[in-house]
XYZ file of C-alpha atoms in Angstrom:
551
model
C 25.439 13.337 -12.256
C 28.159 10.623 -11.369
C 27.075 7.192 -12.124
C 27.418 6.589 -7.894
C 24.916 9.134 -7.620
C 21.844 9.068 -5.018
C 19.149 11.325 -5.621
C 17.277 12.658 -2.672
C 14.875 10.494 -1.159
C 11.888 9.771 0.828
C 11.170 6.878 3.508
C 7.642 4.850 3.405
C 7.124 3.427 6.876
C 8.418 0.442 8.609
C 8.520 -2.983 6.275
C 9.022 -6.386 7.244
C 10.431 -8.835 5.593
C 8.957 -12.621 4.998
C 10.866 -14.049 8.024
C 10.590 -17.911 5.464
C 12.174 -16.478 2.443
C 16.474 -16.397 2.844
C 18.055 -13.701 3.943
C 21.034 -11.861 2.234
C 24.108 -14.169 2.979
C 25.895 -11.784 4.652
C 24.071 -8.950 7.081
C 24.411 -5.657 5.854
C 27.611 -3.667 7.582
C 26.209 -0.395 8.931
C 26.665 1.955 5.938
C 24.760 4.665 3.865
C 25.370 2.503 0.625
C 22.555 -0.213 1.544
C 19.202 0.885 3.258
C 18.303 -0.727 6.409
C 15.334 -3.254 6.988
C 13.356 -0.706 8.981
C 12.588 1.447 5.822
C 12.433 1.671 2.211
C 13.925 4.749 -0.257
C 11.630 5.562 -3.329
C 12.610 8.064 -5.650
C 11.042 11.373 -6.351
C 10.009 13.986 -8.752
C 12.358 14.238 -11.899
C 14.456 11.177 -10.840
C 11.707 8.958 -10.341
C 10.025 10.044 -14.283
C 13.665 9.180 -15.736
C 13.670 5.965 -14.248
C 10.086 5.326 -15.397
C 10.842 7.109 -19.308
C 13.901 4.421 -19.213
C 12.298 1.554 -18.309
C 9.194 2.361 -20.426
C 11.978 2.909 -23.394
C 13.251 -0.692 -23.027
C 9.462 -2.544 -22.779
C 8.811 -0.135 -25.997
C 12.372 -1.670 -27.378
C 11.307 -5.592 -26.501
C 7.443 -5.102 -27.953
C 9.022 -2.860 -31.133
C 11.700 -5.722 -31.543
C 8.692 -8.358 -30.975
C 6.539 -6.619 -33.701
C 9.397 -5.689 -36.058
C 9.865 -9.511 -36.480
C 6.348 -10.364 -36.928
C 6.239 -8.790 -40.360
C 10.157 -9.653 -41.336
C 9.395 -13.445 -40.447
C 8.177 -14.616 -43.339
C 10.505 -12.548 -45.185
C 13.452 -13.802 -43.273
C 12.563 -17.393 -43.708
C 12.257 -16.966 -47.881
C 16.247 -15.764 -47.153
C 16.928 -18.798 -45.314
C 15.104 -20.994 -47.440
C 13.987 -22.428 -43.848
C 10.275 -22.021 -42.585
C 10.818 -24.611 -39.463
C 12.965 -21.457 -38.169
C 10.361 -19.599 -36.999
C 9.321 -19.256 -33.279
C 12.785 -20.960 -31.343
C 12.604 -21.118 -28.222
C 14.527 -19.070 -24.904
C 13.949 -18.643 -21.311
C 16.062 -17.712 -18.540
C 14.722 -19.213 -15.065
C 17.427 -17.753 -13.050
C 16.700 -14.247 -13.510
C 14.348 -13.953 -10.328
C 17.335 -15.310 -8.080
C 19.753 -12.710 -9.679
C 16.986 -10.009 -9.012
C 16.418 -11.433 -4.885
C 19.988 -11.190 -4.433
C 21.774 -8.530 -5.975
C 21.101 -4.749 -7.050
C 18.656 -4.505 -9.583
C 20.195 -2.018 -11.611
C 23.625 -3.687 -12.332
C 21.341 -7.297 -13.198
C 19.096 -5.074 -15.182
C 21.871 -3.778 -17.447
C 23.769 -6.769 -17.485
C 20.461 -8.558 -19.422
C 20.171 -5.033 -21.343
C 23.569 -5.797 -22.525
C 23.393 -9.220 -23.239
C 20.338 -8.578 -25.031
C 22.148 -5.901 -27.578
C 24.700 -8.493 -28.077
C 22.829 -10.990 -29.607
C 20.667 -8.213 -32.006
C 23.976 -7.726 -32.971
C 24.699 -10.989 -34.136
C 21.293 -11.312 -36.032
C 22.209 -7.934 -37.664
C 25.017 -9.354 -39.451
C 24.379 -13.244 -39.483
C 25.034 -14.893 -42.530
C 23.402 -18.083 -42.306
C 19.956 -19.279 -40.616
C 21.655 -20.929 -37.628
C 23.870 -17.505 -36.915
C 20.451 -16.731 -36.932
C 19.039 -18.331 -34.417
C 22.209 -18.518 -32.203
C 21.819 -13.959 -32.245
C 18.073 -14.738 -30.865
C 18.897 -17.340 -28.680
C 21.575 -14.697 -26.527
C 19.046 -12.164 -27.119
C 16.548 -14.272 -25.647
C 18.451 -14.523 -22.738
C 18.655 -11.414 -21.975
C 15.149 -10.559 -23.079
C 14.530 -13.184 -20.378
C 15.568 -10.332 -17.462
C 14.081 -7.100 -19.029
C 10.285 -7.173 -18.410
C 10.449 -8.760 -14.564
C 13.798 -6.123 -14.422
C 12.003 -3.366 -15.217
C 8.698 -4.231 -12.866
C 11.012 -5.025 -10.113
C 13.347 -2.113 -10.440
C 10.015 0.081 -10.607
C 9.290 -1.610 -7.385
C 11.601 -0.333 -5.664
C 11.291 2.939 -7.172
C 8.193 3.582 -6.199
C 5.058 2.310 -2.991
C 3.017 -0.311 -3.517
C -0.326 1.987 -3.879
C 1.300 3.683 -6.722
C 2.405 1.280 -8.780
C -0.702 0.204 -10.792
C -0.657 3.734 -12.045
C 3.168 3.285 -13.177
C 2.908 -0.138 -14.478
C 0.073 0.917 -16.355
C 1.867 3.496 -18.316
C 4.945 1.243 -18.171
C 3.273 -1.587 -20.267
C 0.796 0.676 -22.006
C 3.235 3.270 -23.337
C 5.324 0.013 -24.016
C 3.143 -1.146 -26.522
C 3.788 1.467 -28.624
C 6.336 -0.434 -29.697
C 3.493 -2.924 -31.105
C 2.073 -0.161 -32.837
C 5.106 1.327 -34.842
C 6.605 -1.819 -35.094
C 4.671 -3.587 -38.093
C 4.704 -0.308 -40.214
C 8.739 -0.047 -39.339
C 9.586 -3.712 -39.711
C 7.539 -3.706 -42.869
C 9.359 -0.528 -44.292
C 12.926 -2.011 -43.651
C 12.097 -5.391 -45.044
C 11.125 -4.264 -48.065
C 12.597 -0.932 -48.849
C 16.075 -2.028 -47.438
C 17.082 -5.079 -45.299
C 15.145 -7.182 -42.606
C 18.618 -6.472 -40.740
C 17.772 -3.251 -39.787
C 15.153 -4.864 -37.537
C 17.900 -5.686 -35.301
C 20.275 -3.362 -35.884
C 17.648 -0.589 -34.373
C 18.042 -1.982 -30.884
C 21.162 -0.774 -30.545
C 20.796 3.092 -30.179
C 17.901 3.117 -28.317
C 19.132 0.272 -25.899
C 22.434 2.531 -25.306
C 20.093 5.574 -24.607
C 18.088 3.799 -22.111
C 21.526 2.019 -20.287
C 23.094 5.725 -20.398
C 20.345 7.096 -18.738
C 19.818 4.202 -15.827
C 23.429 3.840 -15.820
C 23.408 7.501 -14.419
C 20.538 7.563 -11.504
C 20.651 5.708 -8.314
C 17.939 3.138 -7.664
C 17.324 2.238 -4.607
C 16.531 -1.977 -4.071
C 12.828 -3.376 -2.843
C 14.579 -5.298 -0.481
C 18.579 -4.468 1.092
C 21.120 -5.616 -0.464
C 25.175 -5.802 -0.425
C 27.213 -4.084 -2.822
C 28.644 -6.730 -5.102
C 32.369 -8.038 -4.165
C 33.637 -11.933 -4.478
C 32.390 -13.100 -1.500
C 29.303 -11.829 -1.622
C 28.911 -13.711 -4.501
C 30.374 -16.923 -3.195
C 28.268 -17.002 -0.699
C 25.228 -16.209 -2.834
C 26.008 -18.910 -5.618
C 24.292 -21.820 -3.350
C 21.017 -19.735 -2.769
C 20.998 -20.282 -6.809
C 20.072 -23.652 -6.790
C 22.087 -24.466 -9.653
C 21.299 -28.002 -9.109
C 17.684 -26.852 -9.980
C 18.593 -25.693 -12.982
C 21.209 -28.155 -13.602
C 17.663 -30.529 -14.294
C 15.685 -28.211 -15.224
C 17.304 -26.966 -18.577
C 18.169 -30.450 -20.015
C 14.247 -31.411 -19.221
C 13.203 -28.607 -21.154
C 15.472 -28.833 -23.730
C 14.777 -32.488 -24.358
C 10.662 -31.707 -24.512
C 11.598 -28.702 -26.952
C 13.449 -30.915 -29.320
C 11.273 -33.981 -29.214
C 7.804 -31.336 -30.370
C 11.036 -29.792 -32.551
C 11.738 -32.909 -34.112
C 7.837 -34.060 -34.208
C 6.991 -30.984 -35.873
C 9.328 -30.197 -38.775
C 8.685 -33.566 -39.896
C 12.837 -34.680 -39.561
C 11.425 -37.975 -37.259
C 8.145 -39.627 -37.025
C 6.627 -39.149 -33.360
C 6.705 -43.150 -33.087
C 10.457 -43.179 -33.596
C 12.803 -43.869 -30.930
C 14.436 -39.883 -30.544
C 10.945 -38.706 -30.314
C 9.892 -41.380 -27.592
C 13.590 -41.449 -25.949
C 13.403 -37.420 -25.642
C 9.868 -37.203 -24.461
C 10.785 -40.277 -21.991
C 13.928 -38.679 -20.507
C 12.669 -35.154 -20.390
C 9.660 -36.546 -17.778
C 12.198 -38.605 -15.946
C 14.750 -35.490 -15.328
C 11.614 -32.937 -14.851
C 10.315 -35.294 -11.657
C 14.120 -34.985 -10.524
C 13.803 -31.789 -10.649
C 10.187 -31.137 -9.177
C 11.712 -33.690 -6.217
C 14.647 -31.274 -5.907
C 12.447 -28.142 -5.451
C 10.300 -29.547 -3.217
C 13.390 -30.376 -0.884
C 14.408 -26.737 -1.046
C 11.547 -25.696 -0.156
C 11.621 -21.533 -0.333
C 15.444 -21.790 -1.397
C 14.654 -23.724 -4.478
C 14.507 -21.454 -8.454
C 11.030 -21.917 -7.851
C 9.997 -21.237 -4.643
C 7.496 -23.468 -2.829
C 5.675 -20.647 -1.657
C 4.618 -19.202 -4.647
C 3.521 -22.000 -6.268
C 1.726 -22.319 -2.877
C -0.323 -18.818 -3.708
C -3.489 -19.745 -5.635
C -3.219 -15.896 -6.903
C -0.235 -16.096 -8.189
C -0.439 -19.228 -9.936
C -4.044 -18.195 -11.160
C -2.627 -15.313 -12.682
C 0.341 -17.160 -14.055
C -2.095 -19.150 -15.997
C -4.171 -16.009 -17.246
C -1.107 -13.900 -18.012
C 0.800 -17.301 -19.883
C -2.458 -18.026 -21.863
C -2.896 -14.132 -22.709
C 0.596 -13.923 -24.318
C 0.205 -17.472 -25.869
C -2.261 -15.975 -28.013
C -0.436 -12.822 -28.592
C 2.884 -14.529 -29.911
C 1.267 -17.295 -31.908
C -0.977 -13.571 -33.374
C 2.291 -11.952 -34.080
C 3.553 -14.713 -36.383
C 1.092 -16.035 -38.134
C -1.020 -12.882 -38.802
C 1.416 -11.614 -41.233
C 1.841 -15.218 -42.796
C -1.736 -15.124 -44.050
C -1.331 -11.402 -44.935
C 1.166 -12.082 -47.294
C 1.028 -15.652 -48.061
C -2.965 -15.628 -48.759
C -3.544 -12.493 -49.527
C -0.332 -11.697 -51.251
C 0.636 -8.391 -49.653
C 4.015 -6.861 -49.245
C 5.611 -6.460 -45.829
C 4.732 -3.555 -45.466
C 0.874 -3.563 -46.070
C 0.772 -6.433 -43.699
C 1.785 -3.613 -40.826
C -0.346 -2.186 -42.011
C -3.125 -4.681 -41.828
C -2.174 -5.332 -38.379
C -3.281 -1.715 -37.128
C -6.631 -2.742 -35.686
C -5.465 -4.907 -33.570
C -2.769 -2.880 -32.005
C -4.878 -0.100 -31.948
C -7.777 -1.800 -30.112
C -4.925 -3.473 -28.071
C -2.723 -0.160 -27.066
C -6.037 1.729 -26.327
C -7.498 -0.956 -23.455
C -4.056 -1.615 -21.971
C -3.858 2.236 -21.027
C -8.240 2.183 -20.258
C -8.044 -0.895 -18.249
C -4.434 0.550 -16.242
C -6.678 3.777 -15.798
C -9.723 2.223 -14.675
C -7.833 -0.239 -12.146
C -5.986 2.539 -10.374
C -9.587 4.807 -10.439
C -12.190 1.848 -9.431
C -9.066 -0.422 -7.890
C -9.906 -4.072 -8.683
C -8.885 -5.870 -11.457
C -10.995 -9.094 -11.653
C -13.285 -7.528 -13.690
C -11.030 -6.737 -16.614
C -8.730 -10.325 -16.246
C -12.580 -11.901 -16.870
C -13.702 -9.134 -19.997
C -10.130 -10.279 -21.241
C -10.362 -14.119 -20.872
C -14.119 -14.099 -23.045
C -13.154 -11.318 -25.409
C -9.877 -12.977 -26.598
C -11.796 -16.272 -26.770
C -14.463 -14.692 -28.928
C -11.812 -12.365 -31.059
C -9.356 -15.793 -31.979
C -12.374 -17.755 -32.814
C -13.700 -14.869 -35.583
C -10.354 -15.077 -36.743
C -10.201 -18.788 -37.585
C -13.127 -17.888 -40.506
C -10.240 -16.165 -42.314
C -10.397 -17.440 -45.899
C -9.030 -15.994 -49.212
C -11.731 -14.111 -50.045
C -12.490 -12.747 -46.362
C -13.819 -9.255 -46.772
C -12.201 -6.535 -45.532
C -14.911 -4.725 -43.409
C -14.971 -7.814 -41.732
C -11.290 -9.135 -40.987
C -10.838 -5.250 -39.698
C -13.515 -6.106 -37.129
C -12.514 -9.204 -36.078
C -8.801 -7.651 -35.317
C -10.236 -4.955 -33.542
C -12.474 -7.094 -30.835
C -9.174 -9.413 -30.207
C -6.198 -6.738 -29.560
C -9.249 -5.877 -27.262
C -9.380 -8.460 -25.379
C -5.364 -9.056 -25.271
C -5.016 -5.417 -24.200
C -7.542 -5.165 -21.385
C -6.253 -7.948 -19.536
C -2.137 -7.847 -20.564
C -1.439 -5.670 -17.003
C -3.062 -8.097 -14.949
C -1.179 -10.623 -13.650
C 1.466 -7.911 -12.714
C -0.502 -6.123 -10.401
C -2.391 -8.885 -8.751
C 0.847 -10.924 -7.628
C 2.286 -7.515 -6.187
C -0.599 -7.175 -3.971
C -0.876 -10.924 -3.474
C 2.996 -11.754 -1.653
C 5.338 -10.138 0.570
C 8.360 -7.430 -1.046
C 10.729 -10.260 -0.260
C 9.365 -12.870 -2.857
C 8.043 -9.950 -5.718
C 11.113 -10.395 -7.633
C 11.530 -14.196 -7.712
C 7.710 -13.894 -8.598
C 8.103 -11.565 -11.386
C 10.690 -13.365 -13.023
C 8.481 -16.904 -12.489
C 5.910 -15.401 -14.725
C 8.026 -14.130 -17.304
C 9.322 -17.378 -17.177
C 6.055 -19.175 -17.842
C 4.958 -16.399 -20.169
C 8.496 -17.613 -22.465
C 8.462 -21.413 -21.794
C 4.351 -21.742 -22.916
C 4.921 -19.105 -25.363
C 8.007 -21.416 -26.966
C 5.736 -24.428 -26.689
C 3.146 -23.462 -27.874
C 5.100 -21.622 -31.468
C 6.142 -25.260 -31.788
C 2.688 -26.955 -31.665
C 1.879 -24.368 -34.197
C 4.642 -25.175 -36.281
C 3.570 -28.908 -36.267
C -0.068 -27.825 -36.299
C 0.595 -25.559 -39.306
C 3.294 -27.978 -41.140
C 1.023 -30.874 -41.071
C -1.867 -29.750 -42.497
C -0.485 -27.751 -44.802
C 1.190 -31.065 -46.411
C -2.695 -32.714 -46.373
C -3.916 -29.644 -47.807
C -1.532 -29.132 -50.477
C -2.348 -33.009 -51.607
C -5.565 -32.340 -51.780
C -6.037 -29.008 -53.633
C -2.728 -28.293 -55.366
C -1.503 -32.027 -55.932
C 1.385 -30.687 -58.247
C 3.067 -29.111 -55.013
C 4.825 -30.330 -52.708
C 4.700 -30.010 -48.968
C 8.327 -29.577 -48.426
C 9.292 -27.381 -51.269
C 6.421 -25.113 -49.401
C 7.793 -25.747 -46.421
C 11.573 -24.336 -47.888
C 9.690 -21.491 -49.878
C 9.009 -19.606 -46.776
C 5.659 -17.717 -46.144
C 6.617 -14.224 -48.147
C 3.926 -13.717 -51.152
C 6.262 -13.718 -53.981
C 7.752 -17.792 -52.528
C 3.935 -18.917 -51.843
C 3.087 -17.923 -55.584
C 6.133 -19.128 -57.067
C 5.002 -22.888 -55.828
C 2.672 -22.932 -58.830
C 4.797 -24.332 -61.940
C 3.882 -23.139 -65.573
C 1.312 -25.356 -67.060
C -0.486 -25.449 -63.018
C -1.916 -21.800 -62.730
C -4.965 -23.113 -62.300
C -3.968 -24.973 -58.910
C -2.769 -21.424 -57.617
C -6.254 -20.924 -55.706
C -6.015 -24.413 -54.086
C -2.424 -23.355 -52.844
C -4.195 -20.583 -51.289
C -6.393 -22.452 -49.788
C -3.948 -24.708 -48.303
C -2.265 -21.818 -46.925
C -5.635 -20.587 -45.480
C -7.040 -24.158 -44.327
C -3.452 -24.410 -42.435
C -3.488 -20.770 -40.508
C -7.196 -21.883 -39.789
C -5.868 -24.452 -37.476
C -3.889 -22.783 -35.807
C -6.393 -20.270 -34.808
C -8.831 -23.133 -33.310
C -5.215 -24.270 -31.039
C -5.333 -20.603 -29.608
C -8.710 -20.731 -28.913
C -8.599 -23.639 -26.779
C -5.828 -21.688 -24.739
C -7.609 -18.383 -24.858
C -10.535 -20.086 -22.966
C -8.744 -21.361 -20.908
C -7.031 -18.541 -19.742
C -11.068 -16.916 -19.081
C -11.316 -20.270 -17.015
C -7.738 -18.821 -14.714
C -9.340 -15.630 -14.508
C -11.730 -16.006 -12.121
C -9.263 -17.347 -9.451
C -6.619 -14.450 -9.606
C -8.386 -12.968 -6.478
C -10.690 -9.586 -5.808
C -8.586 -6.417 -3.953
C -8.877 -3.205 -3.834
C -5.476 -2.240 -5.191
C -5.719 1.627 -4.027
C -5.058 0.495 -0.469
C -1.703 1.601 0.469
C 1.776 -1.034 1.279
C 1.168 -1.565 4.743
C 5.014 -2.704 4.740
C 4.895 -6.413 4.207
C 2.895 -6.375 1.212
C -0.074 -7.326 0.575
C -3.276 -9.940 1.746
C -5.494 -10.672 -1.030
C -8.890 -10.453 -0.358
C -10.993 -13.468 -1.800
């Protein structure tokens, strides 16, 4: 098949487009290579499970990459001598407005690209900020991948089918979480943590190769891409959006950076100056957006639908709790309990069991029973419950019982994951589902980022109080360099001190403790977003404009 190739297709009826949201620049000429406004081309039979096994392929690539790293952090930051490395910060706002204006598939595989690029550069970085500059590209295009692959399943398949697709999309996905601790583990320790990114690469070529090769038709019409198409397109950007947006949130990032690691005091003048100037620039910015109204990154309305910003806030707090999870889990596997990385995949298995098994239950039992309330609501308590049994973890936690307490959270995370997704589908017009996929990716990576650094400072600070008061003879920042492997945590304890090697435990326990009481807070109130993200039955069929929520 020739990489121009259309597959055979079938038309769903009439659609209409939101007559407030901006049209293509330039009408479409009349020509079989974009689809007209009076119907929409899905994609059938074999083509149609390709597209779905490809997208599925790259989710199972981000969550695999995701969970790889969760038990090679702490043995990456013993090689970097740097613990303040952990959980950096990316986000790409701009993907939604790539997504609402050109073909999916080329944006899609542009981000898959980028992406690959910058594993590459953390395969073979030398120093901690190569490092963090490979993550930072792949971040970017990490940024485009999950709200690519929803929206090019969009337009791949009718609304009334989709929670049965995105189900297995996110769901099968996850097995990526599941492989990925026992994998990551294995390469850390039996050969190089730089295997964890140099894995990317084949199965990111096999899932561009096979994309690359099938036609996808658009959820909305669009041009094929020439220059003036995309002069004309550049101002429906709103580059001067993001002109204020990035240095606002660049400016917060550093000043809870800076805060955190302990490199200023949160009275000094950076701290104050960046905190000062990043509220000044983000009510620019907010001032800006509200001017363009439905042109603006952010488009007033969405932030106008109390479903979709309900469900922003229950899908944002959800995967708050799962990245802060995925980081510090293995930090008190093999900093308290002195496992390899390895067992601490290991460990890990109950909770990406539990968490893989409701994400498929909960997909299954929305497209059967079709509302998805319920679940957003079982998710929102269970998580609560789940992160607040896990903040008892001590040295000498039994094992019966830390196995249970991993099993009721991945639970909770995995019932309620798919949520957000399907809700804001059924919730907006086709017109604005891109633009609203990408917004809650968006807040999904900018909470996420904020909230790895209050756990940073959370976790950095008491561990310095901690380590004064049980293990006096050890010193904050020399724990802070040793990283969080077992081998540097145990190696704190000079000869003559062995005794103090409990209280350094302790420390290290008393310090993860904290950090499970911050995700606690945001676990509940994610339950309290849950409630608002609307009650539909999503096994009515696209009536062509998408969908009115029922509340």
């Amino acid at each position: 098949m020739s990489p121009n190739a259309t597959p055979s297709i079938t038309t769903a009826p009439e659609e209409k487009l939101n007559p407030t949201f901006p049209r293509d620049p330039l009408p479409p000429p009349p020509s079989d290579d974009v689809p007209s406004p009076e119907k929409t081309e899905y994609i059938p039979g074999a083509a149609l499970a390709l597209v779905l096994a490809s997208l599925t392929l790259t989710v199972f690539l981000l969550m695999l990459d995701q969970s790889i790293l969760s038990t090679a952090i702490p043995q990456i930051t013993s090689h970097f001598h740097s613990l303040s490395d952990v959980g950096c910060a990316s986000f790409q706002p701009l993907t939604g407005k790539f997504y609402t204006h050109f073909r999916a598939k080329p944006v899609f595989l542009v981000h898959l690209f980028v992406f690959e690029l910058g594993s590459l550069v953390c395969g073979v970085a030398r120093s901690s900020q190569m490092l963090i500059a490979g993550r930072a590209i792949a971040g970017l295009g990490a940024a485009g991948l999950v709200n690519g692959a929803l929206t090019i399943l969009s337009g791949a398949a009718p609304l009334e089918k989709r929670p049965l697709y995105t189900g297995l999309l996110l769901g099968i996905g996850q097995l990526g979480i599941l492989s990925g601790p026992l994998v990551g583990g294995a390469l850390t320790e039996y050969t190089t943590w730089r295997w964890c990114f140099y894995l990317n690469l084949p199965i990111g070529a096999i899932s561009a190769l096979v994309l690359f090769l099938i036609g996808i038709p658009d959820l909305t019409p669009k041009l094929p891409f020439t220059l003036p198409l995309l002069r004309s397109i550049i101002p429906l950007l709103d580059l001067p959006g993001f002109v204020l947006f990035a240095p606002a949130s660049i400016m917060f990032l550093l000043a809870v950076q800076f805060g955190g690691d302990g490199s200023h005091a949160w009275s000094s003048p950076t701290i104050i100056g960046l905190f000062v100037g990043a509220g000044i620039i983000f009510l620019l910015f907010s001032a800006w957006e509200w001017r363009a109204g439905d042109k603006a990154m952010i488009p007033g309305s969405i932030l106008r639908n109390r479903i979709v910003l309900m469900s922003t806030g229950q899908v944002a707090c959800l995967t708050v709790c799962l990245v802060v999870a995925s980081t510090w889990l293995p930090m008190y596997f093999q900093a308290v309990r002195g496992e390899g990385p390895t067992m601490s995949g290991v460990d890990l298995l109950p909770s990406i069991l539990a968490q893989l098994l409701l994400s498929v239950v909960s997909g299954a039992a929305m497209s059967k029973l079709g509302y998805y309330l319920p679940w957003a609501v079982f998710s929102g308590a269970v998580t609560t419950i789940g992160n607040g049994l896990i903040s008892t973890f001590s040295p000498t936690t039994k094992t019966a019982s830390w196995i249970g307490y991993l099993i009721v959270v991945g639970a909770g995370r995995g019932a309620g994951m798919q949520v957000a997704f399907i809700a804001t589908q059924h919730a907006l017009p086709r017109a604005l589902i891109p633009t609203c996929l990408a917004f809650l990716i968006f807040a999904q990576n900018f909470l996420s980022a904020i909230s790895m650094l209050i756990a940073n400072t959370i976790f950095t600070q008491t561990l310095f109080s901690q380590l004064a008061k049980h293990a006096p003879s050890v010193s904050g920042p020399a724990a802070l360099a040793a990283g969080g492997s077992a081998s540097a945590v145990r190696g704190l304890v000079q000869p003559g001190h062995e005794d103090e090697l409990g209280g350094v435990l302790l420390a290290y326990s008393e310090s993860l403790r904290n950090v499970w009481l911050m995700i606690v807070g945001v676990a509940g109130v994610g339950f309290v977003f849950s409630w608002g993200i609307g009650w539909r039955d999503v096994r009515k069929k696209d009536d062509g404009e998408g969908a009115k929520v029922d509340v």
